[in-house]
């Protein structure tokens, strides 16, 4: 985007498009996998607090990050393989500000049925499986929270999950909607707006959402506000 702004050129080579798409999918899928890992972390912290340090040991954390990276790498390469299978395209213009994988695959002229099957399969693998893990974790979390007798304890447990849930809804809601809905949608402008949500807005909000959970950040904001008043 910075190069396009500086050079006033919107062109990109086929190899550059595939490279951009590969890094986009790698980082996006990695983001989704880490959200799943964070859901599991909250599940252990709330449902098994006394065993948290034993279960979430450094070795397991490193293994979870490694598995997330390898899974994301596989996902990105599958998309590139599908794109490389296509030798003819309907158009050379993508109605988006980046090489959106769903739109790149939709431009293929040959064997679109197979492309859609692979696209939905990969989308289910990189979207449905992590969401299933998050859903399972939060079912267990909610079940444990409801057994807490005090209202304050329930509020504290729910508050630790609020920031994570907001990011999950924003990221997966827009990402999966754009990816899986591109085969039936005929509105590139709406897809581009939705793409901004999971490629720009969600990563931009992450530091703010998670930082506001920090007590030191909150106390600093209160002091700044009191001085300004």
Short mmCIF file of C-alpha atoms in Angstrom, two decimals:
data_model
loop_
_atom_site.label_atom_id
_atom_site.label_comp_id
_atom_site.label_asym_id
_atom_site.label_seq_id
_atom_site.Cartn_x
_atom_site.Cartn_y
_atom_site.Cartn_z
CA UNK A 1 0.00 0.00 0.00
CA UNK A 2 2.86 2.39 0.85
CA UNK A 3 4.57 1.66 -2.50
CA UNK A 4 1.29 2.26 -4.36
CA UNK A 5 0.80 5.60 -2.61
CA UNK A 6 4.36 6.78 -3.28
CA UNK A 7 4.54 5.64 -6.92
CA UNK A 8 0.88 6.34 -7.78
CA UNK A 9 0.79 2.89 -9.35
CA UNK A 10 -1.73 0.18 -8.59
CA UNK A 11 -0.05 -2.52 -10.67
CA UNK A 12 1.46 -5.68 -9.24
CA UNK A 13 3.08 -8.67 -10.90
CA UNK A 14 1.60 -12.16 -10.71
CA UNK A 15 4.52 -13.35 -8.57
CA UNK A 16 4.15 -10.29 -6.36
CA UNK A 17 0.43 -10.95 -6.02
CA UNK A 18 1.04 -14.55 -4.98
CA UNK A 19 3.70 -13.44 -2.50
CA UNK A 20 1.40 -10.83 -1.01
CA UNK A 21 -1.44 -13.34 -0.81
CA UNK A 22 0.84 -15.90 0.84
CA UNK A 23 1.98 -13.51 3.56
CA UNK A 24 -1.57 -12.24 4.07
CA UNK A 25 -2.95 -15.75 4.61
CA UNK A 26 0.02 -16.74 6.75
CA UNK A 27 -0.41 -13.79 9.11
CA UNK A 28 -4.22 -13.94 9.07
CA UNK A 29 -4.40 -17.66 9.77
CA UNK A 30 -1.71 -17.27 12.43
CA UNK A 31 -3.81 -14.58 14.07
CA UNK A 32 -6.83 -16.89 14.11
CA UNK A 33 -4.83 -19.81 15.50
CA UNK A 34 -3.37 -17.66 18.27
CA UNK A 35 -6.89 -16.50 19.18
CA UNK A 36 -7.75 -20.18 19.61
CA UNK A 37 -4.67 -20.71 21.78
CA UNK A 38 -5.68 -17.71 23.89
CA UNK A 39 -9.15 -19.20 24.34
CA UNK A 40 -7.53 -22.42 25.59
CA UNK A 41 -5.33 -20.34 27.91
CA UNK A 42 -8.42 -18.71 29.44
CA UNK A 43 -10.12 -22.10 29.72
CA UNK A 44 -7.19 -23.45 31.76
CA UNK A 45 -6.95 -20.26 33.86
CA UNK A 46 -10.65 -20.28 34.80
CA UNK A 47 -11.49 -24.00 34.88
CA UNK A 48 -8.17 -25.31 36.27
CA UNK A 49 -6.57 -22.35 38.08
CA UNK A 50 -4.51 -24.47 40.49
CA UNK A 51 -2.93 -26.42 37.64
CA UNK A 52 -2.42 -23.44 35.32
CA UNK A 53 1.36 -23.13 35.72
CA UNK A 54 1.78 -26.88 35.25
CA UNK A 55 -0.46 -27.17 32.16
CA UNK A 56 0.59 -23.94 30.41
CA UNK A 57 4.29 -24.58 30.76
CA UNK A 58 6.83 -22.97 28.39
CA UNK A 59 7.22 -26.18 26.39
CA UNK A 60 3.48 -26.42 25.65
CA UNK A 61 3.30 -22.70 24.78
CA UNK A 62 6.19 -23.06 22.32
CA UNK A 63 4.58 -26.17 20.82
CA UNK A 64 1.24 -24.37 20.36
CA UNK A 65 2.95 -21.46 18.60
CA UNK A 66 4.90 -23.85 16.36
CA UNK A 67 1.78 -25.83 15.43
CA UNK A 68 -0.06 -22.57 14.69
CA UNK A 69 2.73 -21.42 12.39
CA UNK A 70 2.97 -24.73 10.51
CA UNK A 71 -0.81 -24.88 10.08
CA UNK A 72 -0.85 -21.30 8.77
CA UNK A 73 2.03 -22.02 6.40
CA UNK A 74 0.17 -25.06 5.01
CA UNK A 75 -2.95 -22.96 4.51
CA UNK A 76 -1.07 -20.24 2.61
CA UNK A 77 0.69 -22.74 0.35
CA UNK A 78 -2.57 -24.52 -0.49
CA UNK A 79 -3.99 -21.21 -1.71
CA UNK A 80 -0.90 -20.58 -3.83
CA UNK A 81 -1.12 -24.06 -5.36
CA UNK A 82 -4.74 -23.45 -6.35
CA UNK A 83 -3.82 -20.09 -7.90
CA UNK A 84 -0.89 -21.62 -9.79
CA UNK A 85 -3.21 -24.25 -11.29
CA UNK A 86 -5.12 -21.47 -13.05
CA UNK A 87 -3.52 -20.46 -16.34
CA UNK A 88 -6.27 -18.14 -17.64
CA UNK A 89 -8.09 -15.35 -15.81
CA UNK A 90 -11.26 -13.43 -16.65
CA UNK A 91 -9.69 -10.09 -15.77
CA UNK A 92 -6.42 -8.63 -14.52
CA UNK A 93 -8.07 -6.18 -12.15
CA UNK A 94 -8.85 -7.05 -8.52
CA UNK A 95 -11.58 -4.94 -6.91
CA UNK A 96 -9.72 -4.54 -3.64
CA UNK A 97 -6.72 -2.76 -2.14
CA UNK A 98 -4.72 -6.01 -1.92
CA UNK A 99 -4.59 -9.45 -3.53
CA UNK A 100 -7.60 -10.89 -1.76
CA UNK A 101 -7.37 -14.72 -2.01
CA UNK A 102 -11.08 -15.20 -2.62
CA UNK A 103 -11.17 -12.65 -5.45
CA UNK A 104 -7.97 -13.95 -7.06
CA UNK A 105 -9.44 -17.46 -7.18
CA UNK A 106 -12.76 -16.14 -8.50
CA UNK A 107 -10.97 -14.58 -11.50
CA UNK A 108 -9.87 -18.01 -12.75
CA UNK A 109 -11.58 -19.13 -15.96
CA UNK A 110 -10.87 -22.85 -15.83
CA UNK A 111 -12.19 -25.42 -13.37
CA UNK A 112 -13.93 -22.95 -11.06
CA UNK A 113 -15.90 -25.78 -9.43
CA UNK A 114 -12.71 -27.43 -8.18
CA UNK A 115 -11.37 -24.05 -7.04
CA UNK A 116 -14.54 -23.41 -5.04
CA UNK A 117 -14.41 -26.87 -3.46
CA UNK A 118 -10.79 -26.36 -2.42
CA UNK A 119 -11.54 -22.82 -1.25
CA UNK A 120 -14.45 -23.93 0.95
CA UNK A 121 -12.43 -26.86 2.29
CA UNK A 122 -9.45 -24.68 3.21
CA UNK A 123 -11.81 -22.01 4.60
CA UNK A 124 -13.49 -24.61 6.79
CA UNK A 125 -10.13 -25.96 7.90
CA UNK A 126 -8.70 -22.56 8.81
CA UNK A 127 -11.99 -21.08 10.06
CA UNK A 128 -14.32 -23.78 11.35
CA UNK A 129 -11.72 -25.75 13.31
CA UNK A 130 -10.36 -22.76 15.28
CA UNK A 131 -13.88 -21.46 15.91
CA UNK A 132 -14.89 -24.91 17.16
CA UNK A 133 -11.97 -24.84 19.60
CA UNK A 134 -12.92 -21.35 20.79
CA UNK A 135 -16.59 -22.34 21.14
CA UNK A 136 -15.72 -25.48 23.12
CA UNK A 137 -13.40 -23.52 25.43
CA UNK A 138 -16.02 -20.87 26.15
CA UNK A 139 -18.73 -23.47 26.77
CA UNK A 140 -16.53 -24.92 29.50
CA UNK A 141 -15.66 -21.43 30.76
CA UNK A 142 -19.30 -20.33 31.00
CA UNK A 143 -20.21 -23.58 32.74
CA UNK A 144 -17.48 -22.98 35.33
CA UNK A 145 -18.37 -19.30 35.80
CA UNK A 146 -22.03 -20.09 36.45
CA UNK A 147 -20.95 -22.30 39.35
CA UNK A 148 -19.14 -19.39 41.05
CA UNK A 149 -21.31 -18.34 44.03
CA UNK A 150 -20.32 -14.65 44.29
CA UNK A 151 -21.41 -12.02 41.78
CA UNK A 152 -18.03 -10.31 42.00
CA UNK A 153 -16.25 -13.53 41.11
CA UNK A 154 -18.50 -14.05 38.09
CA UNK A 155 -17.92 -10.49 36.89
CA UNK A 156 -14.15 -10.79 37.29
CA UNK A 157 -14.10 -14.08 35.34
CA UNK A 158 -16.31 -12.66 32.56
CA UNK A 159 -14.24 -9.46 32.34
CA UNK A 160 -11.06 -11.43 31.62
CA UNK A 161 -12.74 -12.85 28.49
CA UNK A 162 -14.42 -9.69 27.19
CA UNK A 163 -11.47 -8.30 25.23
CA UNK A 164 -10.69 -11.67 23.68
CA UNK A 165 -14.30 -12.27 22.64
CA UNK A 166 -14.56 -8.83 21.03
CA UNK A 167 -11.47 -9.48 18.89
CA UNK A 168 -12.73 -12.97 17.96
CA UNK A 169 -16.10 -11.63 16.80
CA UNK A 170 -14.55 -8.77 14.83
CA UNK A 171 -11.85 -10.89 13.17
CA UNK A 172 -13.79 -14.06 12.35
CA UNK A 173 -17.11 -12.35 11.66
CA UNK A 174 -15.72 -10.19 8.86
CA UNK A 175 -12.97 -12.56 7.65
CA UNK A 176 -15.12 -15.64 7.14
CA UNK A 177 -17.99 -13.54 5.79
CA UNK A 178 -15.77 -12.12 3.05
CA UNK A 179 -13.98 -15.36 2.27
CA UNK A 180 -16.92 -17.75 2.08
CA UNK A 181 -19.42 -15.20 0.78
CA UNK A 182 -17.33 -14.13 -2.20
CA UNK A 183 -18.62 -16.99 -4.36
CA UNK A 184 -22.21 -15.70 -4.18
CA UNK A 185 -21.68 -11.99 -3.58
CA UNK A 186 -21.63 -9.57 -6.51
CA UNK A 187 -20.63 -6.46 -4.58
CA UNK A 188 -16.84 -5.94 -4.62
CA UNK A 189 -17.19 -2.62 -2.79
CA UNK A 190 -18.89 -4.28 0.20
CA UNK A 191 -16.24 -7.00 0.21
CA UNK A 192 -13.49 -4.36 0.20
CA UNK A 193 -15.08 -2.54 3.15
CA UNK A 194 -15.44 -5.81 5.08
CA UNK A 195 -11.84 -6.71 4.20
CA UNK A 196 -10.66 -3.52 5.87
CA UNK A 197 -12.22 -4.77 9.10
CA UNK A 198 -10.15 -7.93 9.43
CA UNK A 199 -6.96 -6.78 7.67
CA UNK A 200 -6.63 -3.26 9.12
CA UNK A 201 -9.15 -2.44 11.86
CA UNK A 202 -8.88 -5.64 13.89
CA UNK A 203 -5.04 -5.70 14.07
CA UNK A 204 -5.05 -1.96 14.81
CA UNK A 205 -7.49 -2.37 17.70
CA UNK A 206 -5.68 -5.35 19.25
CA UNK A 207 -3.08 -3.30 21.17
CA UNK A 208 -5.76 -0.95 22.52
CA UNK A 209 -8.16 -3.74 23.51
CA UNK A 210 -5.55 -5.81 25.30
CA UNK A 211 -3.72 -2.82 26.80
CA UNK A 212 -6.90 -1.55 28.43
CA UNK A 213 -6.98 -4.81 30.39
CA UNK A 214 -3.72 -3.78 32.05
CA UNK A 215 -4.07 -2.11 35.46
CA UNK A 216 -1.03 0.13 34.93
CA UNK A 217 -2.46 1.45 31.65
CA UNK A 218 -5.82 2.11 33.32
CA UNK A 219 -4.26 3.97 36.25
CA UNK A 220 -2.15 6.08 33.87
CA UNK A 221 -5.23 7.00 31.83
CA UNK A 222 -7.08 7.98 35.02
CA UNK A 223 -4.20 10.22 36.12
CA UNK A 224 -4.05 11.92 32.71
CA UNK A 225 -7.84 12.43 32.75
CA UNK A 226 -7.79 13.88 36.28
CA UNK A 227 -5.04 16.35 35.34
CA UNK A 228 -6.89 17.50 32.24
CA UNK A 229 -10.08 18.04 34.28
#
